[in-house]
Short mmCIF file of C-alpha atoms (C1' of nucleotides) in Angstrom, two decimals:
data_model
loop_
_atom_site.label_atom_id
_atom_site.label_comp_id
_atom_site.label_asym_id
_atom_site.label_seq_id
_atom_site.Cartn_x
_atom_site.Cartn_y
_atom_site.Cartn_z
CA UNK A 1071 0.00 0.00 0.00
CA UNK A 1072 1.29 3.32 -1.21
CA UNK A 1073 0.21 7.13 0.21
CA UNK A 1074 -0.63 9.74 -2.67
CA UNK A 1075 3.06 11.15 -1.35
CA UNK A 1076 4.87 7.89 -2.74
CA UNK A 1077 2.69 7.85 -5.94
CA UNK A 1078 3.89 11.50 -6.25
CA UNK A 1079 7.33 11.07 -5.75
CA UNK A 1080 7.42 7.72 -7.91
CA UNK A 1081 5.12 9.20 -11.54
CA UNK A 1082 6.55 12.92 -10.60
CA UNK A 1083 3.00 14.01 -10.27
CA UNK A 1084 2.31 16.48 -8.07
CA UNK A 1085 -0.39 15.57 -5.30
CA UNK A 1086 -2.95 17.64 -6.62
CA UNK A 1087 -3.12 16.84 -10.04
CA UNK A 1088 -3.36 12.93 -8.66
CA UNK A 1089 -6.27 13.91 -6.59
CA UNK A 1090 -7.72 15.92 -9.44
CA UNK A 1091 -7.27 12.87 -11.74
CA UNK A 1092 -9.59 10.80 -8.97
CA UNK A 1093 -11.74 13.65 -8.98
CA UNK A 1094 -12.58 13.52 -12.95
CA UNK A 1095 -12.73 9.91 -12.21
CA UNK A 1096 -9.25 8.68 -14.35
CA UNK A 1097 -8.17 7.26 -11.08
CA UNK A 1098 -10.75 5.08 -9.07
CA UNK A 1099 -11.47 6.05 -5.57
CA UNK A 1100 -8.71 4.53 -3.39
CA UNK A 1101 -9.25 2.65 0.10
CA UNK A 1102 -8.67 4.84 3.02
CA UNK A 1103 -6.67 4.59 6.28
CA UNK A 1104 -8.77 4.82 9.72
CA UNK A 1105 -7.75 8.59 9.56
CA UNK A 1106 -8.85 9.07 5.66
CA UNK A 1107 -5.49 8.95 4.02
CA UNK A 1108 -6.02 7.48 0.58
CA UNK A 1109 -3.84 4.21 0.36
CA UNK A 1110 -3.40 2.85 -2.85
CA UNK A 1111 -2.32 -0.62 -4.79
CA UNK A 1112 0.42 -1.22 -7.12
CA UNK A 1113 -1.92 -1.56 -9.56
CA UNK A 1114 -3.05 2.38 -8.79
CA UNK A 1115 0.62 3.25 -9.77
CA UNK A 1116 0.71 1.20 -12.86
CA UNK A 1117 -2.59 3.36 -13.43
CA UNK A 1118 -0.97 6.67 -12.48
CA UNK A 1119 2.27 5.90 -14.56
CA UNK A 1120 0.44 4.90 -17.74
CA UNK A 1121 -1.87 8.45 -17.08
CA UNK A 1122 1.24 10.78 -17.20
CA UNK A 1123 3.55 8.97 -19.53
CA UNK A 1124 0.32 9.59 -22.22
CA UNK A 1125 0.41 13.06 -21.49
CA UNK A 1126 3.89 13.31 -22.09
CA UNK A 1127 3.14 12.08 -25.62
CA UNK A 1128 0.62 14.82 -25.68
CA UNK A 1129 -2.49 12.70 -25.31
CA UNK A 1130 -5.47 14.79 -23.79
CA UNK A 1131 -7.19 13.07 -21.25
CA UNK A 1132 -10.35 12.19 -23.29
CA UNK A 1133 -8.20 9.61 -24.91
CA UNK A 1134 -6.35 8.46 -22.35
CA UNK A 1135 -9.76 7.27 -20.79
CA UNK A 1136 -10.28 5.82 -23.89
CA UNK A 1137 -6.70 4.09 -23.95
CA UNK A 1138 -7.67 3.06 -20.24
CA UNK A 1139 -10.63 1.75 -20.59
CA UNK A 1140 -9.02 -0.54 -23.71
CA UNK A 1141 -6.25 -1.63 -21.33
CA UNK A 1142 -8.83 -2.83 -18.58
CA UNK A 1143 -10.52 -4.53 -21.19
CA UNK A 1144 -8.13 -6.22 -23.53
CA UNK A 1145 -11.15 -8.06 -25.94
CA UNK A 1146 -9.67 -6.17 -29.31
CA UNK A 1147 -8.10 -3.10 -27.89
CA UNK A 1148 -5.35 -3.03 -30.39
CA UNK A 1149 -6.89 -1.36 -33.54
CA UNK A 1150 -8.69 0.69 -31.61
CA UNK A 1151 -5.74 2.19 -29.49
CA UNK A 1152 -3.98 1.95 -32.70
CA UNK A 1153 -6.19 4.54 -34.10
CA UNK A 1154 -5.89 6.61 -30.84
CA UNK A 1155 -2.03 6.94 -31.39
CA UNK A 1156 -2.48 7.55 -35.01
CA UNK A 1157 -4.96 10.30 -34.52
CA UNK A 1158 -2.19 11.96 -31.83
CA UNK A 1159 0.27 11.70 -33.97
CA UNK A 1160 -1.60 13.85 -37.52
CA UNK A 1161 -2.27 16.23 -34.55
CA UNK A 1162 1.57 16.06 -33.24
CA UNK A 1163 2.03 16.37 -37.12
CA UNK A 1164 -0.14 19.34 -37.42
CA UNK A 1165 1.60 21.31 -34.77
CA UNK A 1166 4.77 20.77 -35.99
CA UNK A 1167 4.06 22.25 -39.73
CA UNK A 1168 1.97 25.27 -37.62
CA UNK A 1169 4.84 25.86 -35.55
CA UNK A 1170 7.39 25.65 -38.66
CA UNK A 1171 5.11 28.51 -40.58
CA UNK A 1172 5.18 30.93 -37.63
CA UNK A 1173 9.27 30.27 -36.95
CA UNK A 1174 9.07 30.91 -40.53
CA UNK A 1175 7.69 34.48 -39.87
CA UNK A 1176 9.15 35.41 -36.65
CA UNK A 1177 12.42 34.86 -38.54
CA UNK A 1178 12.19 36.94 -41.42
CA UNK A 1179 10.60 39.76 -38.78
CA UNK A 1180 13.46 39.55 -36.22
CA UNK A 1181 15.88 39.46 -39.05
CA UNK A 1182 14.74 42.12 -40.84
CA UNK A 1183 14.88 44.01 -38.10
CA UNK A 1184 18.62 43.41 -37.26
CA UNK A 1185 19.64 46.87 -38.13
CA UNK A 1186 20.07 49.33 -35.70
CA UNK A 1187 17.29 51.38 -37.21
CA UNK A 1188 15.57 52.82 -34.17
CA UNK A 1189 13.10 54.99 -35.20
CA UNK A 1190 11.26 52.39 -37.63
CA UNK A 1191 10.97 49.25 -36.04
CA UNK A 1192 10.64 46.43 -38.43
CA UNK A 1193 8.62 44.00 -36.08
CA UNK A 1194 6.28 46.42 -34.94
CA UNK A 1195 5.77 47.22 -38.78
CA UNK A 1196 4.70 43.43 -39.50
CA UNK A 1197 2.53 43.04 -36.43
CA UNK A 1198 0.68 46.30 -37.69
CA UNK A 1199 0.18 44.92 -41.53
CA UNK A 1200 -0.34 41.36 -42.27
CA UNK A 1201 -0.29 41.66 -45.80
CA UNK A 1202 3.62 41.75 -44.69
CA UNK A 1203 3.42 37.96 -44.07
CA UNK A 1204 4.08 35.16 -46.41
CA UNK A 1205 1.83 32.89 -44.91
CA UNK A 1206 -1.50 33.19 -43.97
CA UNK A 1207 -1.77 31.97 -40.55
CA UNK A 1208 -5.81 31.66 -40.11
CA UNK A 1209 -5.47 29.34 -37.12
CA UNK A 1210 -3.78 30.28 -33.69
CA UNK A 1211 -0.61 29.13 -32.64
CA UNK A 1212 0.29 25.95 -31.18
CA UNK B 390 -17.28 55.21 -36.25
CA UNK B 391 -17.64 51.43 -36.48
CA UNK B 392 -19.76 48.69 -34.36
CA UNK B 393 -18.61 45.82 -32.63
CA UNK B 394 -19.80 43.92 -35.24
CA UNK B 395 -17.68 45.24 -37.94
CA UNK B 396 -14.52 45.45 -36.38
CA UNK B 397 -15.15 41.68 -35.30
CA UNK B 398 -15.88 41.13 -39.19
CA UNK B 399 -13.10 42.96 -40.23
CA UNK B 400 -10.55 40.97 -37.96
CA UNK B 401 -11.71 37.59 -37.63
CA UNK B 402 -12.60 38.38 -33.55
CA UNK B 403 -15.65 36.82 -32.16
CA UNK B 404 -17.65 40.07 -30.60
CA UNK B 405 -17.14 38.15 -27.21
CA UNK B 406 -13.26 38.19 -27.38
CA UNK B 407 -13.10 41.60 -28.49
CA UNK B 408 -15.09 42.43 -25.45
CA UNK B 409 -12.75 40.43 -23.30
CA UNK B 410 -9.70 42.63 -24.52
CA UNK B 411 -11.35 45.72 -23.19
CA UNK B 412 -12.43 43.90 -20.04
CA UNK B 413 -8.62 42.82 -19.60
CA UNK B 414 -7.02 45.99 -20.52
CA UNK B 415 -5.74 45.28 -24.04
CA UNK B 416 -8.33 47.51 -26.06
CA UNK B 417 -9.48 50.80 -24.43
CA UNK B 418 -12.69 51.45 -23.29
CA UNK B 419 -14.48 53.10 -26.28
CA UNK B 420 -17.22 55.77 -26.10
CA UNK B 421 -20.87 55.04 -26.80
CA UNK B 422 -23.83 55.34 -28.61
CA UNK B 423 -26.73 57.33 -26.80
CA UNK B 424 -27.88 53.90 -26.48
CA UNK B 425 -25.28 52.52 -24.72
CA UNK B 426 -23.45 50.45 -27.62
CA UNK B 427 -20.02 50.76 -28.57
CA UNK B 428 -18.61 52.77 -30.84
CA UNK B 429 -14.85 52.73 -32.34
CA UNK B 430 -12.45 54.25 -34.32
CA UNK B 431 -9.78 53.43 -37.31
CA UNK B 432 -6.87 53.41 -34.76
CA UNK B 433 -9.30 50.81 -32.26
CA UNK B 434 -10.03 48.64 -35.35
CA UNK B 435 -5.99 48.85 -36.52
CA UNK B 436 -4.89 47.76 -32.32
CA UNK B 437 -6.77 45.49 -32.70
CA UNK B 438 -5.39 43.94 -35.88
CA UNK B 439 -2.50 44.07 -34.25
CA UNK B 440 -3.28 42.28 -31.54
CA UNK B 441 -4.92 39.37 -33.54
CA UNK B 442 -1.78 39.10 -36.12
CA UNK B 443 0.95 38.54 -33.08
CA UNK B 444 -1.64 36.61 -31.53
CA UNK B 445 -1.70 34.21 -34.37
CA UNK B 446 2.21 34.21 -34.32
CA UNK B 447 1.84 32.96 -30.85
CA UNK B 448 2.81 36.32 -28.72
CA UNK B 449 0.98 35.55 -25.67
CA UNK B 450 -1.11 38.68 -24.06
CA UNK B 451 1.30 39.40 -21.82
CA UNK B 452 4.10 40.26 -24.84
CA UNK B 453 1.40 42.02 -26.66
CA UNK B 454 0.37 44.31 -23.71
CA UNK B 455 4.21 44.74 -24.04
CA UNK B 456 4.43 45.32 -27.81
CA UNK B 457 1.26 47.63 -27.74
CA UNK B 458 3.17 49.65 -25.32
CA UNK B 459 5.88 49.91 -27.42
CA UNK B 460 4.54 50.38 -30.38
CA UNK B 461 2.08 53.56 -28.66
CA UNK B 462 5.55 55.31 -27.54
CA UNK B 463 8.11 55.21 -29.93
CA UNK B 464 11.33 56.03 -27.83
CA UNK B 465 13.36 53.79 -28.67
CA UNK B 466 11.16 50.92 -29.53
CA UNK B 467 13.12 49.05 -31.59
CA UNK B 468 15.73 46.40 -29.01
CA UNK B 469 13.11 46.26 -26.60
CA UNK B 470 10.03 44.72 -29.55
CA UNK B 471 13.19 42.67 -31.40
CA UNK B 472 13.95 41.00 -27.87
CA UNK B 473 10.02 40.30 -27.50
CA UNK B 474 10.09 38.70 -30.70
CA UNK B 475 13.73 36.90 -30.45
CA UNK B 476 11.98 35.30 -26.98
CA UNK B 477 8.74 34.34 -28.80
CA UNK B 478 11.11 32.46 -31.66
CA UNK B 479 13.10 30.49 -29.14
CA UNK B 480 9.59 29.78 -28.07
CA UNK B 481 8.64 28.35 -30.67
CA UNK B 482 11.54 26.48 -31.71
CA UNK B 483 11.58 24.78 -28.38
CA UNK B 484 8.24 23.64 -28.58
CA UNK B 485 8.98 22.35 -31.93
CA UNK B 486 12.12 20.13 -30.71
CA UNK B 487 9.66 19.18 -28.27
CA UNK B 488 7.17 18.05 -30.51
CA UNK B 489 9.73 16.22 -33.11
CA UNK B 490 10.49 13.96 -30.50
CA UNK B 491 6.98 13.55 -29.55
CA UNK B 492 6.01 12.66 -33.24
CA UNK B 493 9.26 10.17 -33.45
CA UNK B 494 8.07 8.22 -30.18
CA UNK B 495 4.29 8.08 -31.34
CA UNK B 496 6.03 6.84 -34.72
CA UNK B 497 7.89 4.30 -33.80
CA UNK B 498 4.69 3.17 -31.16
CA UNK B 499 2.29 2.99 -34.15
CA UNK B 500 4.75 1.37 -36.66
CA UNK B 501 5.51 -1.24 -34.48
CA UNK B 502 1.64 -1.94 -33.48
CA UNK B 503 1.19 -2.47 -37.40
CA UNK B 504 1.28 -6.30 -37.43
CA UNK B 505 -2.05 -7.80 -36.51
CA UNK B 506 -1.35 -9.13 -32.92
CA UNK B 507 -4.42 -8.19 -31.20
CA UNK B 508 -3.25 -9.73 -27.48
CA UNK B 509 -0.14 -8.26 -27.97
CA UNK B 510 -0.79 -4.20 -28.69
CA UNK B 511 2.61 -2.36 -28.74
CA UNK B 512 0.86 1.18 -28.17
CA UNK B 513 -0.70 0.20 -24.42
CA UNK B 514 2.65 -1.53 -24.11
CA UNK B 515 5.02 1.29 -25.14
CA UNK B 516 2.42 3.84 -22.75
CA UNK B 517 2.50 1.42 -20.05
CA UNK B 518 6.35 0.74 -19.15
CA UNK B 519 7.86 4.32 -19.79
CA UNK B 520 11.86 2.56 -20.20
CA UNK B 521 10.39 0.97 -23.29
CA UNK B 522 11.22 5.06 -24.70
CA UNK B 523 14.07 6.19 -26.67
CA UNK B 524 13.79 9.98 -25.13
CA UNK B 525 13.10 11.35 -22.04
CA UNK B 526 10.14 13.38 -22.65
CA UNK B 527 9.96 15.07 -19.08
CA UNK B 528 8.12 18.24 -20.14
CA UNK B 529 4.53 18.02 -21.49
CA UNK B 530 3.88 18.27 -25.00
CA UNK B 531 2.91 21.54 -26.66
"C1'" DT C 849 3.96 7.43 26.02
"C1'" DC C 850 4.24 11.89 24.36
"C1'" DT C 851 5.51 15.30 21.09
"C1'" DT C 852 6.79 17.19 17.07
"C1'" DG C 853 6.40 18.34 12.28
"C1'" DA C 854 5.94 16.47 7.75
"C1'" DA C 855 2.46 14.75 5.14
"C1'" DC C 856 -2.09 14.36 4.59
"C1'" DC C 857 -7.17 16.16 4.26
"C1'" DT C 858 -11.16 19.28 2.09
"C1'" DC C 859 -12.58 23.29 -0.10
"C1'" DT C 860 -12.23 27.13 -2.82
"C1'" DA C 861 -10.33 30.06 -6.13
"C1'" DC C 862 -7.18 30.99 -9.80
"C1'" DC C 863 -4.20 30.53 -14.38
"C1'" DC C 864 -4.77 31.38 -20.02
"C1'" DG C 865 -7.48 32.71 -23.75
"C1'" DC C 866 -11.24 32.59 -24.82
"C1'" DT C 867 -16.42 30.65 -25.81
"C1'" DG C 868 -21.25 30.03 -24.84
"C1'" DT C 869 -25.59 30.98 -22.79
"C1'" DA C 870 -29.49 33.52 -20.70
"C1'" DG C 871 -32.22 37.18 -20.65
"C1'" DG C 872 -32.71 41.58 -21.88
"C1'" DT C 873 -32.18 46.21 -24.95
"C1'" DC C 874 -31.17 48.92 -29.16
"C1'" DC C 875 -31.19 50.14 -34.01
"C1'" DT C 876 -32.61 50.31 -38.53
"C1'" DA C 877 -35.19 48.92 -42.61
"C1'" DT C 878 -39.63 48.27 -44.21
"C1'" DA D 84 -45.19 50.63 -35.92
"C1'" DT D 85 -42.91 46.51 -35.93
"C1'" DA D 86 -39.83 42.86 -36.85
"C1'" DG D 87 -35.63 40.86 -36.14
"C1'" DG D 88 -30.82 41.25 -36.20
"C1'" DA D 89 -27.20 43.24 -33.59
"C1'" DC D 90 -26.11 44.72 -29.42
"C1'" DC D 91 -25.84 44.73 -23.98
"C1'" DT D 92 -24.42 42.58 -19.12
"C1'" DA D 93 -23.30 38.85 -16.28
"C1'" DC D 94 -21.87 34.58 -15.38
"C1'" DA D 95 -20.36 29.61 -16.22
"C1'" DG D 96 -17.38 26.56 -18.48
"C1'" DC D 97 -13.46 24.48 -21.37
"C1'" DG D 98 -8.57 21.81 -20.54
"C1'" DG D 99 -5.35 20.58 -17.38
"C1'" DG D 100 -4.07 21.55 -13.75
"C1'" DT D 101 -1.91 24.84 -9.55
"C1'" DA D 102 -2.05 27.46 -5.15
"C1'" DG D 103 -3.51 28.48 -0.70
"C1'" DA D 104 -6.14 28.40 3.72
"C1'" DG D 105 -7.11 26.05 7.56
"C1'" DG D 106 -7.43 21.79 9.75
"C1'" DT D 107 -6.14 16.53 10.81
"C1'" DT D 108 -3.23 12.27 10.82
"C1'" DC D 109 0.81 9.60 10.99
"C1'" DA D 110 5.29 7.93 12.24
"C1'" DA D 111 9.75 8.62 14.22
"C1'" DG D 112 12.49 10.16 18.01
"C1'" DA D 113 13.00 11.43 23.07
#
DNA sequence: TCTTGAACCTCTACCCGCTGTAGGTCCTAT
DNA sequence: ATAGGACCTACAGCGGGTAGAGGTTCAAGA
């Protein structure tokens, strides 16, 4: 039996976000101790591990319900978290090529502006007018 | 004079969000009809192009509270928005490294779950046991 | 056995950057 | 005069947690 404390220490989560994961019910309600301490099971850190090491790959927590509930229930999980990881990754994808466009721009602006021209500044100049950018970056960042 | 509405138009701003800015300090109040509706001028519609172009190149408010700033007293403008921007591209970059090695992990998970062993699925595997990972992806994705 | 003090508990509010809804008012074209 | 779209305020909620207040429990040392 494990205190929140050792699960903390052990997945680098910090107390509150495991209690917050119990709370959204990803983590099942743990036995107590006579004084209310929640005391958990190996299996509750296999849980917790799985849980964080997904959302270091970026996976939101919808799907790593989904991923969970496939684990618990291993009947055909495989194409099905297949398609999970393959749907994180064209987002991952999707980022990336975002992300490339605006380094693209924030390049060209900082660059540009590498002279010690004071008076005009050549970033402020391409926030002001789009129609300065090469791209056109409908979507927010990130 | 323009309405809500057509400055929203005009920039691609829900009405809500534009109404947000003000409420946060990033558009100035604006005067108003007899009514009670507000009215604004070129330079409210042209801040707030601004604020939607560095917003889609990822400034966050906080830098564009900054660059507004900047841009409203032209001193000496020009280090001070080029340092903004320089710290918004390392931004960027970083979150792209981040993300490469995200997308090279959720590869190499998915590629190896191609085969049809449905006991046996590599992707709950790979998110289960964390030392099954080429990198050490300590920081959340994105 | 008692005492400390670290670790635990609940509850609430806050972060960013919006978005949506409810319930009401204004403005303008017909 | 009226219809109905655009506007108003106020508040709740999203994801994914984080921080703090104020109180209790647990385990190790004296």
């Amino acid at each position: 039996m494990h205190t929140i404390g050792t699960l903390s220490k052990r997945t680098g989560t910090k107390v509150q976000t495991i209690r917050y994961y119990e709370q959204i019910g990803l983590m099942r309600e743990p036995v107590r101790s006579s004084g209310g301490q929640r005391r958990y099971h190996d299996a509750d850190l296999d849980r917790l591990a799985f849980i964080r090491h997904s959302r270091q790959l970026g996976f939101p927590l919808d799907a790593i319900r989904e991923l969970l509930d496939l684990s618990d229930a291993p009947s055909r999980p495989c194409a099905d978290a297949d398609a999970i990881a393959r749907r994180q990754l064209r987002q991952v994808e999707l980022r990336i090529e975002r992300l490339r466009a605006l380094r693209k721009e924030l390049k060209r602006m900082v660059d540009d502006c590498d002279g010690d021209s004071v008076a005009e500044c050549r970033v402020l100049e391409v926030l002001r007018d789009h129609s300065e950018c090469l791209t056109q970056h409908e979507e927010i960042g990130a």
